[in-house]
Each structure stands twice: as structure tokens, then as C-alpha cells.
């Protein structure tokens, strides 16, 4: 939900008018899917990276507003917490040397941002959850000053009607309460965008859902929260719980959470937008002046503002997106399952694995979703978030299989073929997928490195957990700047 919002008090009439407008947008969207020309000739890709700011002591630095002003680059934006920023890479094709171009641009942008952050005694850390965060940091006063975050906080907490409970049980256990959505700011993600034609959208979304668990296992980088070691990718549980508008009674009734894996394979992108409208009450009932029916009949491209805003407040792990660029509408899958970091090259390896694998599976003669139950895909997702590279997943034809064996034996060749379909240069393909291969062979990703570094600090250097986490983050930040893949990092 990236748009600016200033309204804070919504009336009953606002909600009624908004609901009617959303449904009108949905009707127009259905008409557009039937006969409108969507931009899909050459599928563009995009990346979003959420960043953490830390000070010289590895504590979160609540300075994003002054640092953002100093960066003065429209590719950088605020995020939920004052210790967060977001970097949006320029969309591009990945054929040829597209990944090398991404790497060059991202490293340049992050280097310039780091130089500006240093003026405010801060530096950038790419990690799924900043390990030095405490409950005292994640409070309403530390939300970014942009009014849209305050409004969203008020609407989510108001819809719930009581404090939000966090209950995450992993290697250790965390159980606490919060009176705001501020803990969501701990969840810093890496998001991939893939432009897709309307008639193939369902295939790409279904394939994205099927591989979500594999992605999380290979890319896990969020093992610590509030000083406790929880899941390999704790961000998954934290994000779902920190934005949950449902009190216990609604959970018991089976009301769907706003952070949602989904519940079925789809046949059209319309299925997802229709589910969002049918199942989720509006959080931000703000109406635009546009009449989408009139715009469509006049031969224009409707903005569908209300439908897009509503869609942005339902946090699917693979979100459908309708957008307009250069006057032409397009559809894309927004893949949101992965954490940020550890390095730029690690994130691009994750990107190559996703883009290649999703294309390979979406265009396969026998769809994976015709062989894998949706419930198994969801179970894989949560098993991978808990166990990371140690996860055992269910896969058609193999039964229960270690995720590393699944990736090495089956999925890497599929991803390579998919990247070939995009026209990715062989050297780029082999370099990036080689990083995924080595993570699986060594059993080392960001989550493993973090936990090993903390254990070493505790056991060999006599540090308590707090000191060990600060020591680890300092070392992590140093190694991140080498841009060497995390599976090669030494453990202190």
C-alpha cells in the first residue's frame, strides 16, 4: 500500500460508497480481461528491497526521514518503521545481461545511499529481521511520519479491537503483545515483480504458490526476533501475526487473515481480485473521482483506484497486481515471500532462481499444480519457514524429500531452462544458479550463518545473547559489503 493517505476518520457512508465503487471497478476489470489489450509482449521484471538502518553500535537508527532527504533519489522511499527504507529498482528485461545490469545499478544505489546514511551516523543492513531489534524499538512512536502508516495502524488495530498477540514457537519461544502494527516494520523483504499476460497469469501465480516453500527454505535469513532464535524465516510468522485484524473468536470461525497464502489454485487473475473483494472488509475506504465505466466506454484506460487500493491491503504472499505504465495497462505477479539480503548477489541469485523456476513450471506440459494439492503447497511453505535448508517438503513423484535434494536434482535444471526461455546469458545463468546450488550443497544460507555466528560468540567468546547479536550484526554488515555470497562467509 504505497499511496499517500491523509484521511483518518471514515464514516459509514464512506464505507458504503467505497464498497460500491470497488465492486464497480471489479466489474470493469472483468470486462477488460475479456477484450482489452494488456502490455505483455516482452515481460518486464522488477525488484523491491526493504532496508534496515543501524547506528555504529548496530542498534536500529530511527533516522529514515533525514537520510531519505539526503539521498534525494526517487528510487528510495520510506517504509513502515523509522529505521526502514525501500529501494525500487528500475524495471527491466532479464534477457542477455539483464541480471548484470541489475547488480551494477543496485550496488551503485546502495553504495550512494550508504554514503548519505553515514552523514547521519547510520549504515544500511540487508537482512530479513534486524537481530538487534527489541520490543522497545517496535512501538507506535517509531512508525514513519508519513500519515498513511498512522492511518493504517489505526484501522488494523481498530478492526481487531484489542492488542495484537505475537506467539512464535521455534528453537526458542516468543510470546508477547503489542498495541500497534509496529512489529511489522521488522519484516524487511525482497520482492520480485513479473509481468504476465492475462491468459497465462493463472499458470504463473499457481507456479509461484507451488514453489513458495522452496524459495523460503533456500533464501531464509530471519532467525532472530527480540533476542530469541525462532524460525529460519521468522518473518513469515511475524508478518502474519502483526497485521492480524481478527480476534480469537473470528479466527475460530475460520475468517481469513489479511496476510494470506490463499486456499485454492486459480483459473484467472479475476479469481484473486474477486476473493479480495468478497472476503475482506475495506481498511481504507477512500474513493477517487474516476468513473471506470465511463473511462472504459470512452476508450481510455481505467485507473481502478479503489480496487487497487483494496488489493494493496490484502497481503498475499504472491499478490496479483493491475498497473498502468506509459498509458498501457499490465498485470504482474508480485512475489513477496523472501527476506532481504544477505548481499546483492545473493538476492539476484534468489531472483534468477524464482524467475527461471516459475517460467519452467508455468510452461511445463503437465502443470505442477495438477499434481500437488494446494494444502501441501501451504504446508511446504510453513515447514520451510520453520526449518530452512533442513526442511523436508512434499513433492509430486518424490513424496517427502529434503529440500536440498529437491533443488539439486529437479528444480535447478528447470530453473536453468526457464532462464534460457527468457534469453538470459549463459554466464549469468550459471553464476547465479551456481550460488543456489552451493547453498544447498554446503547447507548454508543467511539464517544458518547468523545462528552459527551467534552460537560462536556465546560459546567461544563468552558473550551473552544481546552482546552476541550486536557482534554478529557488525560482522554481517562488513561481509555484506564484500558482495560475496553468504555460503562463502566465514563464521567467527
Short mmCIF file of C-alpha atoms in Angstrom, two decimals:
data_model
loop_
_atom_site.label_atom_id
_atom_site.label_comp_id
_atom_site.label_asym_id
_atom_site.label_seq_id
_atom_site.Cartn_x
_atom_site.Cartn_y
_atom_site.Cartn_z
CA UNK A 1 0.00 0.00 0.00
CA UNK A 2 2.34 2.67 -1.30
CA UNK A 3 -0.01 5.59 -1.92
CA UNK A 4 -0.23 8.59 0.38
CA UNK A 5 -3.27 8.67 2.65
CA UNK A 6 -4.32 11.51 4.93
CA UNK A 7 -7.87 10.55 5.86
CA UNK A 8 -8.09 9.15 9.37
CA UNK A 9 -11.75 9.10 10.33
CA UNK A 10 -14.04 7.17 7.99
CA UNK A 11 -17.82 7.33 8.16
CA UNK A 12 -20.41 4.67 7.44
CA UNK A 13 -21.22 6.46 4.19
CA UNK A 14 -17.55 6.31 3.22
CA UNK A 15 -17.55 2.54 3.63
CA UNK A 16 -20.80 2.03 1.73
CA UNK A 17 -19.67 4.25 -1.15
CA UNK A 18 -16.26 2.59 -1.26
CA UNK A 19 -17.71 -0.92 -1.29
CA UNK A 20 -19.97 0.03 -4.21
CA UNK A 21 -17.06 1.62 -6.05
CA UNK A 22 -14.80 -1.40 -5.53
CA UNK A 23 -17.46 -3.69 -6.97
CA UNK A 24 -17.91 -1.35 -9.93
CA UNK A 25 -14.16 -1.48 -10.52
CA UNK A 26 -14.26 -5.26 -10.30
CA UNK A 27 -16.96 -5.39 -12.99
CA UNK A 28 -14.90 -3.16 -15.26
CA UNK A 29 -11.81 -5.28 -14.63
CA UNK A 30 -13.75 -8.37 -15.76
CA UNK A 31 -14.72 -6.60 -19.00
CA UNK A 32 -11.11 -5.56 -19.58
CA UNK A 33 -9.88 -9.12 -19.16
CA UNK A 34 -12.25 -10.22 -21.90
CA UNK A 35 -11.15 -7.91 -24.68
CA UNK A 36 -8.64 -5.24 -23.56
CA UNK A 37 -5.08 -5.03 -24.85
CA UNK A 38 -2.71 -5.57 -21.92
CA UNK A 39 1.00 -4.92 -22.28
CA UNK A 40 2.65 -8.36 -22.29
CA UNK A 41 4.75 -8.60 -25.44
CA UNK A 42 8.08 -8.59 -23.62
CA UNK A 43 7.67 -9.37 -19.92
CA UNK A 44 9.37 -6.80 -17.72
CA UNK A 45 10.69 -7.66 -14.27
CA UNK A 46 11.14 -5.56 -11.15
CA UNK A 47 12.73 -5.76 -7.69
CA UNK A 48 11.89 -4.07 -4.40
CA UNK A 49 14.24 -4.29 -1.42
CA UNK A 50 13.34 -3.17 2.09
CA UNK A 51 16.33 -1.94 4.09
CA UNK A 52 17.34 -1.51 7.72
CA UNK A 53 19.27 1.44 9.13
CA UNK A 54 21.64 0.83 12.04
CA UNK A 55 23.98 3.08 14.01
CA UNK A 56 27.62 2.46 14.87
CA UNK A 57 26.58 0.20 17.78
CA UNK A 58 24.37 -1.97 15.49
CA UNK A 59 21.24 -0.52 17.09
CA UNK A 60 18.33 0.46 14.80
CA UNK A 61 18.75 4.07 13.66
CA UNK A 62 15.41 5.93 13.67
CA UNK A 63 16.51 8.41 11.01
CA UNK A 64 14.92 7.43 7.72
CA UNK A 65 13.37 10.85 7.06
CA UNK A 66 16.63 12.81 7.25
CA UNK A 67 18.56 10.09 5.40
CA UNK A 68 15.94 9.90 2.67
CA UNK A 69 16.13 13.67 2.21
CA UNK A 70 19.91 13.43 1.94
CA UNK A 71 19.77 10.55 -0.56
CA UNK A 72 17.39 12.60 -2.76
CA UNK A 73 16.74 9.70 -5.12
CA UNK A 74 13.16 8.82 -6.18
CA UNK A 75 14.11 5.11 -6.24
CA UNK A 76 14.24 5.25 -2.41
CA UNK A 77 11.10 5.63 -0.30
CA UNK A 78 10.06 5.45 3.32
CA UNK A 79 8.82 2.22 4.81
CA UNK A 80 6.77 1.44 7.92
CA UNK A 81 9.45 1.97 10.59
CA UNK A 82 11.73 4.96 11.04
CA UNK A 83 14.67 2.52 10.73
CA UNK A 84 13.45 1.31 7.30
CA UNK A 85 13.89 2.42 3.72
CA UNK A 86 12.71 0.84 0.46
CA UNK A 87 14.69 0.68 -2.79
CA UNK A 88 12.78 0.14 -6.03
CA UNK A 89 15.00 -0.97 -8.89
CA UNK A 90 14.23 0.29 -12.37
CA UNK A 91 12.09 -2.35 -14.16
CA UNK A 92 13.87 -4.16 -16.95
CA UNK A 93 14.09 -7.23 -19.16
CA UNK A 94 16.37 -10.01 -17.92
CA UNK A 95 17.44 -11.29 -21.32
CA UNK A 96 21.13 -11.02 -22.16
CA UNK A 97 22.96 -9.26 -19.33
CA UNK A 98 19.84 -8.02 -17.53
CA UNK A 99 20.91 -9.51 -14.22
CA UNK A 100 24.36 -7.92 -14.50
CA UNK A 101 22.64 -4.59 -15.11
CA UNK A 102 20.51 -5.12 -12.00
CA UNK A 103 23.64 -5.89 -9.99
CA UNK A 104 25.51 -2.83 -11.21
CA UNK A 105 22.58 -0.50 -10.54
CA UNK A 106 21.67 -1.96 -7.13
CA UNK A 107 25.22 -1.88 -5.86
CA UNK A 108 25.61 1.69 -7.08
CA UNK A 109 22.34 2.84 -5.48
CA UNK A 110 23.12 1.14 -2.17
CA UNK A 111 26.66 2.50 -2.10
CA UNK A 112 25.45 6.07 -2.65
CA UNK A 113 22.73 5.60 -0.03
CA UNK A 114 25.28 4.25 2.44
CA UNK A 115 27.46 7.31 1.91
CA UNK A 116 24.50 9.59 2.69
CA UNK A 117 23.46 7.47 5.68
CA UNK A 118 26.97 7.77 7.13
CA UNK A 119 26.41 11.52 7.44
CA UNK A 120 23.68 10.64 9.94
CA UNK A 121 25.83 8.07 11.77
CA UNK A 122 23.99 5.19 10.13
CA UNK A 123 24.56 2.41 7.65
CA UNK A 124 22.36 0.07 5.63
CA UNK A 125 21.89 -3.59 6.51
CA UNK A 126 20.11 -6.03 4.19
CA UNK A 127 18.50 -8.65 6.44
CA UNK A 128 15.04 -10.20 6.87
CA UNK A 129 14.69 -9.16 10.53
CA UNK A 130 17.26 -6.90 12.17
CA UNK A 131 18.51 -9.10 15.04
CA UNK A 132 19.16 -6.21 17.45
CA UNK A 133 15.54 -5.02 17.47
CA UNK A 134 13.78 -5.11 20.83
CA UNK A 135 10.18 -4.61 21.88
CA UNK A 136 11.14 -1.09 22.93
CA UNK A 137 12.08 -0.24 19.34
CA UNK A 138 8.88 -1.55 17.76
CA UNK A 139 6.36 0.90 19.15
CA UNK A 140 3.90 3.29 17.53
CA UNK A 141 6.12 6.33 18.13
CA UNK A 142 8.74 4.79 15.85
CA UNK A 143 6.43 4.44 12.84
CA UNK A 144 7.47 6.60 9.91
CA UNK A 145 5.96 10.05 9.93
CA UNK A 146 4.07 9.57 6.65
CA UNK A 147 0.43 9.77 7.64
CA UNK A 148 -0.57 6.67 5.66
CA UNK A 149 1.20 4.44 8.17
CA UNK A 150 -0.62 6.01 11.13
CA UNK A 151 -3.95 5.62 9.39
CA UNK A 152 -3.23 2.00 8.50
CA UNK A 153 -2.19 1.32 12.09
CA UNK A 154 -5.38 2.84 13.44
CA UNK A 155 -7.55 0.85 11.03
CA UNK A 156 -5.91 -2.53 11.72
CA UNK A 157 -5.82 -2.09 15.50
CA UNK A 158 -9.36 -0.69 15.45
CA UNK A 159 -10.65 -3.62 13.38
CA UNK A 160 -9.13 -6.07 15.85
CA UNK A 161 -10.43 -4.19 18.88
CA UNK A 162 -7.70 -5.43 21.22
CA UNK A 163 -3.93 -5.86 21.47
CA UNK A 164 -2.19 -7.97 18.83
CA UNK A 165 -0.66 -11.19 20.15
CA UNK A 166 2.68 -12.48 18.90
CA UNK A 167 3.18 -16.19 19.61
CA UNK A 168 6.04 -17.81 17.70
CA UNK A 169 7.45 -21.15 18.77
CA UNK A 170 10.67 -22.32 17.18
CA UNK A 171 14.07 -23.24 18.59
CA UNK A 172 13.08 -20.85 21.39
CA UNK A 173 9.70 -19.29 22.10
CA UNK A 174 8.37 -15.75 21.93
CA UNK A 175 5.02 -14.76 23.36
CA UNK A 176 4.13 -11.11 23.80
CA UNK A 177 1.52 -8.46 22.94
CA UNK A 178 1.63 -5.18 21.05
CA UNK A 179 -0.82 -2.29 20.78
CA UNK A 180 0.28 -1.30 17.26
CA UNK A 181 1.41 -2.78 13.96
CA UNK A 182 4.96 -1.53 14.58
CA UNK A 183 6.39 -5.10 14.80
CA UNK A 184 5.52 -5.46 11.11
CA UNK A 185 8.35 -2.98 10.45
CA UNK A 186 10.79 -5.71 11.50
CA UNK A 187 9.82 -7.69 8.38
CA UNK A 188 12.12 -6.43 5.62
CA UNK A 189 11.56 -8.28 2.38
CA UNK A 190 12.83 -8.78 -1.14
CA UNK A 191 10.03 -8.67 -3.69
CA UNK A 192 10.07 -9.78 -7.31
CA UNK A 193 7.71 -8.48 -9.99
CA UNK A 194 7.00 -10.39 -13.18
CA UNK A 195 4.78 -9.01 -15.93
CA UNK A 196 2.41 -11.68 -17.22
CA UNK A 197 -0.22 -11.86 -19.99
CA UNK A 198 -3.84 -12.26 -18.82
CA UNK A 199 -4.26 -15.72 -20.38
CA UNK A 200 -1.16 -17.08 -18.64
CA UNK A 201 -1.48 -15.28 -15.31
CA UNK A 202 -3.10 -18.22 -13.52
CA UNK A 203 -0.27 -20.53 -14.58
CA UNK A 204 2.39 -18.18 -13.26
CA UNK A 205 0.56 -17.49 -10.00
CA UNK A 206 -0.10 -21.18 -9.38
CA UNK A 207 3.54 -21.99 -10.09
CA UNK A 208 4.64 -19.20 -7.71
CA UNK A 209 2.48 -20.67 -4.97
CA UNK A 210 3.82 -24.16 -5.59
CA UNK A 211 7.46 -23.08 -5.15
CA UNK A 212 6.99 -20.61 -2.28
CA UNK A 213 8.23 -23.14 0.26
CA UNK A 214 11.33 -23.94 -1.78
CA UNK A 215 12.14 -20.23 -2.13
CA UNK A 216 11.85 -19.64 1.60
CA UNK A 217 13.97 -22.67 2.50
CA UNK A 218 16.80 -21.66 0.19
CA UNK A 219 16.66 -17.92 0.98
CA UNK A 220 15.84 -17.92 4.74
CA UNK A 221 17.54 -15.02 6.55
CA UNK A 222 15.43 -14.15 9.63
CA UNK A 223 16.25 -16.47 12.56
CA UNK A 224 16.14 -13.94 15.44
CA UNK A 225 13.46 -11.69 16.91
CA UNK A 226 13.59 -9.89 20.25
CA UNK A 227 16.75 -11.78 21.13
CA UNK A 228 15.26 -15.24 20.60
CA UNK A 229 16.08 -17.80 17.95
CA UNK A 230 12.76 -18.79 16.40
CA UNK A 231 12.18 -19.95 12.80
CA UNK A 232 14.74 -19.96 9.99
CA UNK A 233 12.44 -17.38 8.34
CA UNK A 234 10.64 -15.89 11.36
CA UNK A 235 9.43 -13.06 9.13
CA UNK A 236 6.65 -15.30 7.79
CA UNK A 237 5.02 -15.84 11.19
CA UNK A 238 5.69 -12.29 12.39
CA UNK A 239 4.15 -10.61 9.35
CA UNK A 240 1.01 -12.71 9.56
CA UNK A 241 0.51 -12.09 13.27
CA UNK A 242 1.49 -8.40 13.37
CA UNK A 243 -1.21 -7.41 10.85
CA UNK A 244 -3.95 -9.78 12.00
CA UNK A 245 -7.27 -7.94 12.28
CA UNK A 246 -9.06 -10.98 13.73
CA UNK A 247 -9.73 -11.50 17.44
CA UNK A 248 -9.69 -15.11 18.62
CA UNK A 249 -13.41 -15.60 18.01
CA UNK A 250 -13.12 -14.74 14.31
CA UNK A 251 -10.08 -16.99 13.97
CA UNK A 252 -12.13 -19.84 15.45
CA UNK A 253 -14.87 -19.17 12.88
CA UNK A 254 -12.38 -19.57 10.03
CA UNK A 255 -12.32 -15.90 8.98
CA UNK A 256 -9.37 -15.45 6.63
CA UNK A 257 -6.28 -13.49 7.72
CA UNK A 258 -5.18 -10.45 5.73
CA UNK A 259 -1.73 -11.98 5.37
CA UNK A 260 -2.85 -14.93 3.35
CA UNK A 261 -1.36 -17.83 1.46
CA UNK A 262 -4.72 -18.48 -0.24
CA UNK A 263 -6.80 -21.63 -0.32
CA UNK A 264 -7.00 -22.90 -3.92
CA UNK A 265 -5.40 -22.96 -7.33
CA UNK A 266 -6.89 -20.39 -9.70
CA UNK A 267 -8.02 -20.29 -13.32
CA UNK A 268 -7.81 -16.49 -13.79
CA UNK A 269 -6.39 -13.40 -12.11
CA UNK A 270 -10.02 -12.39 -11.64
CA UNK A 271 -10.38 -15.15 -9.03
CA UNK A 272 -7.92 -13.37 -6.75
CA UNK A 273 -9.38 -9.88 -7.06
CA UNK A 274 -12.87 -11.27 -6.59
CA UNK A 275 -11.79 -13.16 -3.45
CA UNK A 276 -10.23 -9.99 -2.04
CA UNK A 277 -13.49 -8.10 -2.51
CA UNK A 278 -15.68 -10.93 -1.24
CA UNK A 279 -13.72 -11.89 1.87
CA UNK A 280 -12.04 -8.73 3.18
CA UNK A 281 -13.75 -5.59 4.50
CA UNK A 282 -12.12 -2.31 3.49
CA UNK A 283 -9.39 -0.89 5.72
CA UNK A 284 -9.01 2.40 3.85
CA UNK A 285 -12.35 3.34 2.23
CA UNK A 286 -11.06 6.23 0.11
CA UNK A 287 -12.87 6.94 -3.16
CA UNK A 288 -11.46 8.51 -6.32
CA UNK A 289 -13.38 10.78 -8.71
CA UNK A 290 -12.97 8.42 -11.67
CA UNK A 291 -15.97 6.55 -13.06
CA UNK A 292 -14.27 3.47 -14.51
CA UNK A 293 -17.27 2.58 -16.68
CA UNK A 294 -17.22 5.97 -18.39
CA UNK A 295 -13.46 5.81 -18.91
CA UNK A 296 -13.72 2.34 -20.45
CA UNK A 297 -16.60 3.31 -22.76
CA UNK A 298 -14.65 6.40 -23.87
CA UNK A 299 -11.76 4.17 -24.95
CA UNK A 300 -9.48 5.11 -22.06
CA UNK A 301 -7.58 3.04 -19.52
CA UNK A 302 -9.36 2.99 -16.14
CA UNK A 303 -7.18 3.54 -13.08
CA UNK A 304 -9.41 1.28 -10.93
CA UNK A 305 -8.08 3.17 -7.91
CA UNK A 306 -10.37 1.68 -5.29
CA UNK A 307 -9.77 -1.90 -6.44
CA UNK A 308 -6.00 -1.36 -6.45
CA UNK A 309 -6.06 0.25 -3.00
CA UNK A 310 -8.12 -2.60 -1.58
CA UNK A 311 -5.82 -5.14 -3.21
CA UNK A 312 -2.88 -3.43 -1.50
CA UNK A 313 -4.36 -4.08 1.95
CA UNK A 314 -4.67 -7.84 1.40
CA UNK A 315 -1.18 -9.21 1.91
CA UNK A 316 -0.96 -12.29 -0.25
CA UNK A 317 2.48 -13.89 -0.41
CA UNK A 318 2.02 -13.84 -4.20
CA UNK A 319 -0.04 -10.76 -4.91
CA UNK A 320 -1.85 -10.04 -8.19
CA UNK A 321 -1.20 -6.53 -9.48
CA UNK A 322 -3.02 -4.40 -12.05
CA UNK A 323 -0.98 -1.35 -13.01
CA UNK A 324 -0.55 1.19 -15.79
CA UNK A 325 2.74 2.25 -17.35
CA UNK A 326 3.13 4.68 -20.22
CA UNK A 327 -0.62 4.65 -20.73
CA UNK A 328 -0.86 0.85 -21.13
CA UNK A 329 -2.28 -1.49 -18.51
CA UNK A 330 -0.43 -4.61 -17.47
CA UNK A 331 -0.71 -7.47 -14.99
CA UNK A 332 2.07 -8.85 -12.84
CA UNK A 333 2.77 -11.35 -10.12
CA UNK A 334 4.34 -9.75 -7.05
CA UNK A 335 6.34 -12.44 -5.27
CA UNK A 336 6.71 -11.40 -1.61
CA UNK A 337 7.94 -14.49 0.23
CA UNK A 338 11.67 -13.74 0.58
CA UNK A 339 13.69 -11.69 3.08
CA UNK A 340 16.17 -9.01 2.11
CA UNK A 341 19.89 -9.85 1.94
CA UNK A 342 22.40 -11.03 2.73
CA UNK A 343 24.16 -9.47 -0.32
CA UNK A 344 23.16 -8.05 -3.68
CA UNK A 345 24.48 -11.12 -5.48
CA UNK A 346 22.58 -13.42 -3.09
CA UNK A 347 19.36 -11.54 -3.81
CA UNK A 348 19.94 -11.74 -7.56
CA UNK A 349 20.60 -15.48 -7.23
CA UNK A 350 17.21 -15.72 -5.50
CA UNK A 351 15.72 -13.68 -8.35
CA UNK A 352 17.23 -15.88 -11.06
CA UNK A 353 16.01 -19.00 -9.27
CA UNK A 354 12.47 -17.58 -8.97
CA UNK A 355 12.13 -16.16 -12.48
CA UNK A 356 13.61 -19.25 -14.10
CA UNK A 357 11.76 -21.80 -11.99
CA UNK A 358 8.38 -20.12 -12.23
CA UNK A 359 8.65 -19.91 -16.01
CA UNK A 360 9.83 -23.50 -16.31
CA UNK A 361 6.91 -24.79 -14.23
CA UNK A 362 4.28 -22.45 -15.69
CA UNK A 363 5.08 -23.59 -19.23
CA UNK A 364 5.51 -27.31 -18.44
CA UNK A 365 3.36 -29.80 -20.34
CA UNK A 366 1.94 -31.17 -17.09
CA UNK A 367 1.31 -28.39 -14.56
CA UNK A 368 2.77 -28.94 -11.10
CA UNK A 369 -0.49 -27.72 -9.54
CA UNK A 370 -2.34 -30.60 -11.18
CA UNK A 371 -0.14 -32.98 -9.15
CA UNK A 372 0.36 -31.09 -5.87
CA UNK A 373 -2.56 -30.30 -3.58
CA UNK A 374 -2.90 -26.68 -2.53
CA UNK A 375 -2.82 -27.68 1.13
CA UNK A 376 0.52 -29.44 0.53
CA UNK A 377 1.92 -26.26 -1.03
CA UNK A 378 0.87 -24.30 2.06
CA UNK A 379 2.30 -26.93 4.41
CA UNK A 380 5.57 -26.81 2.47
CA UNK A 381 5.64 -23.03 2.88
CA UNK A 382 5.37 -23.15 6.65
CA UNK A 383 7.70 -26.15 7.01
CA UNK A 384 10.34 -24.27 5.02
CA UNK A 385 9.88 -21.12 7.10
CA UNK A 386 10.45 -23.14 10.27
CA UNK A 387 13.36 -25.29 9.15
CA UNK A 388 15.01 -23.53 6.20
CA UNK A 389 17.53 -25.72 4.41
CA UNK A 390 16.78 -28.56 6.84
CA UNK A 391 13.14 -28.70 5.71
CA UNK A 392 11.55 -31.81 4.25
CA UNK A 393 8.90 -30.91 1.66
CA UNK A 394 6.27 -32.92 -0.18
CA UNK A 395 6.74 -33.03 -3.96
CA UNK A 396 4.89 -34.96 -6.68
CA UNK A 397 6.65 -38.15 -7.70
CA UNK A 398 9.06 -37.95 -4.78
CA UNK A 399 6.87 -37.87 -1.70
CA UNK A 400 8.59 -36.31 1.29
CA UNK A 401 12.05 -35.16 0.21
CA UNK A 402 14.79 -32.94 1.72
CA UNK A 403 14.51 -29.54 0.09
CA UNK A 404 18.22 -29.52 -0.82
CA UNK A 405 17.85 -32.78 -2.76
CA UNK A 406 14.72 -31.49 -4.49
CA UNK A 407 16.51 -28.32 -5.61
CA UNK A 408 19.69 -30.05 -6.74
CA UNK A 409 18.08 -32.98 -8.56
CA UNK A 410 14.99 -31.40 -10.11
CA UNK A 411 14.44 -27.68 -9.67
CA UNK A 412 17.78 -26.20 -10.69
CA UNK A 413 17.60 -27.79 -14.18
CA UNK A 414 14.04 -26.49 -14.52
CA UNK A 415 15.15 -23.01 -13.46
CA UNK A 416 18.03 -23.08 -15.95
CA UNK A 417 15.63 -23.98 -18.77
CA UNK A 418 13.30 -21.19 -17.69
CA UNK A 419 16.11 -18.63 -17.76
CA UNK A 420 17.03 -19.88 -21.23
CA UNK A 421 13.43 -19.17 -22.22
CA UNK A 422 13.90 -15.57 -21.07
CA UNK A 423 17.11 -15.33 -23.11
CA UNK A 424 19.38 -14.87 -20.08
CA UNK A 425 23.07 -15.06 -20.97
CA UNK A 426 24.55 -18.47 -20.09
CA UNK A 427 27.29 -16.95 -17.94
CA UNK A 428 24.72 -15.01 -15.90
CA UNK A 429 22.50 -18.08 -15.57
CA UNK A 430 25.31 -20.33 -14.40
CA UNK A 431 26.82 -17.83 -11.97
CA UNK A 432 23.54 -17.07 -10.17
CA UNK A 433 22.07 -20.57 -10.13
CA UNK A 434 25.51 -21.79 -9.02
CA UNK A 435 25.03 -19.77 -5.83
CA UNK A 436 21.74 -21.57 -5.15
CA UNK A 437 23.45 -24.89 -5.85
CA UNK A 438 26.26 -24.15 -3.41
CA UNK A 439 23.85 -23.09 -0.66
CA UNK A 440 22.20 -26.49 -0.98
CA UNK A 441 25.49 -28.42 -1.13
CA UNK A 442 27.02 -26.59 1.86
CA UNK A 443 23.77 -26.30 3.83
CA UNK A 444 24.48 -22.61 4.41
CA UNK A 445 22.20 -19.63 3.83
CA UNK A 446 21.74 -16.36 5.73
CA UNK A 447 19.79 -17.94 8.58
CA UNK A 448 22.45 -20.62 9.09
CA UNK A 449 25.30 -18.08 9.07
CA UNK A 450 23.52 -15.84 11.59
CA UNK A 451 22.78 -18.66 14.05
CA UNK A 452 26.30 -20.10 13.78
CA UNK A 453 27.83 -16.66 14.34
CA UNK A 454 25.73 -16.08 17.46
CA UNK A 455 26.48 -19.54 18.84
CA UNK A 456 30.20 -18.96 18.28
CA UNK A 457 30.08 -15.61 20.07
CA UNK A 458 28.21 -17.15 23.02
CA UNK A 459 30.18 -20.37 23.34
CA UNK A 460 33.69 -19.36 22.33
CA UNK A 461 33.80 -15.71 23.37
CA UNK A 462 31.61 -15.82 26.47
CA UNK A 463 29.11 -13.20 25.25
CA UNK A 464 25.53 -13.09 26.41
CA UNK A 465 22.80 -13.17 23.77
CA UNK A 466 22.47 -9.39 23.47
CA UNK A 467 26.20 -8.86 23.00
CA UNK A 468 26.41 -11.81 20.60
CA UNK A 469 23.64 -10.39 18.40
CA UNK A 470 25.28 -6.97 18.23
CA UNK A 471 28.63 -8.56 17.43
CA UNK A 472 27.05 -10.69 14.72
CA UNK A 473 25.27 -7.73 13.08
CA UNK A 474 28.52 -5.75 12.96
CA UNK A 475 30.30 -8.65 11.25
CA UNK A 476 27.29 -9.29 8.96
CA UNK A 477 27.36 -5.66 7.80
CA UNK A 478 31.07 -5.91 6.99
CA UNK A 479 30.69 -9.12 4.99
CA UNK A 480 27.60 -7.83 3.20
CA UNK A 481 29.68 -5.07 1.63
CA UNK A 482 32.06 -7.58 0.02
CA UNK A 483 29.16 -8.85 -2.13
CA UNK A 484 30.47 -12.38 -1.68
CA UNK A 485 27.66 -14.97 -1.46
CA UNK A 486 26.70 -15.88 2.08
CA UNK A 487 27.60 -19.55 1.72
CA UNK A 488 31.25 -18.45 1.46
CA UNK A 489 31.22 -16.25 4.58
CA UNK A 490 33.49 -17.35 7.43
CA UNK A 491 31.96 -17.86 10.85
CA UNK A 492 33.87 -16.10 13.63
#
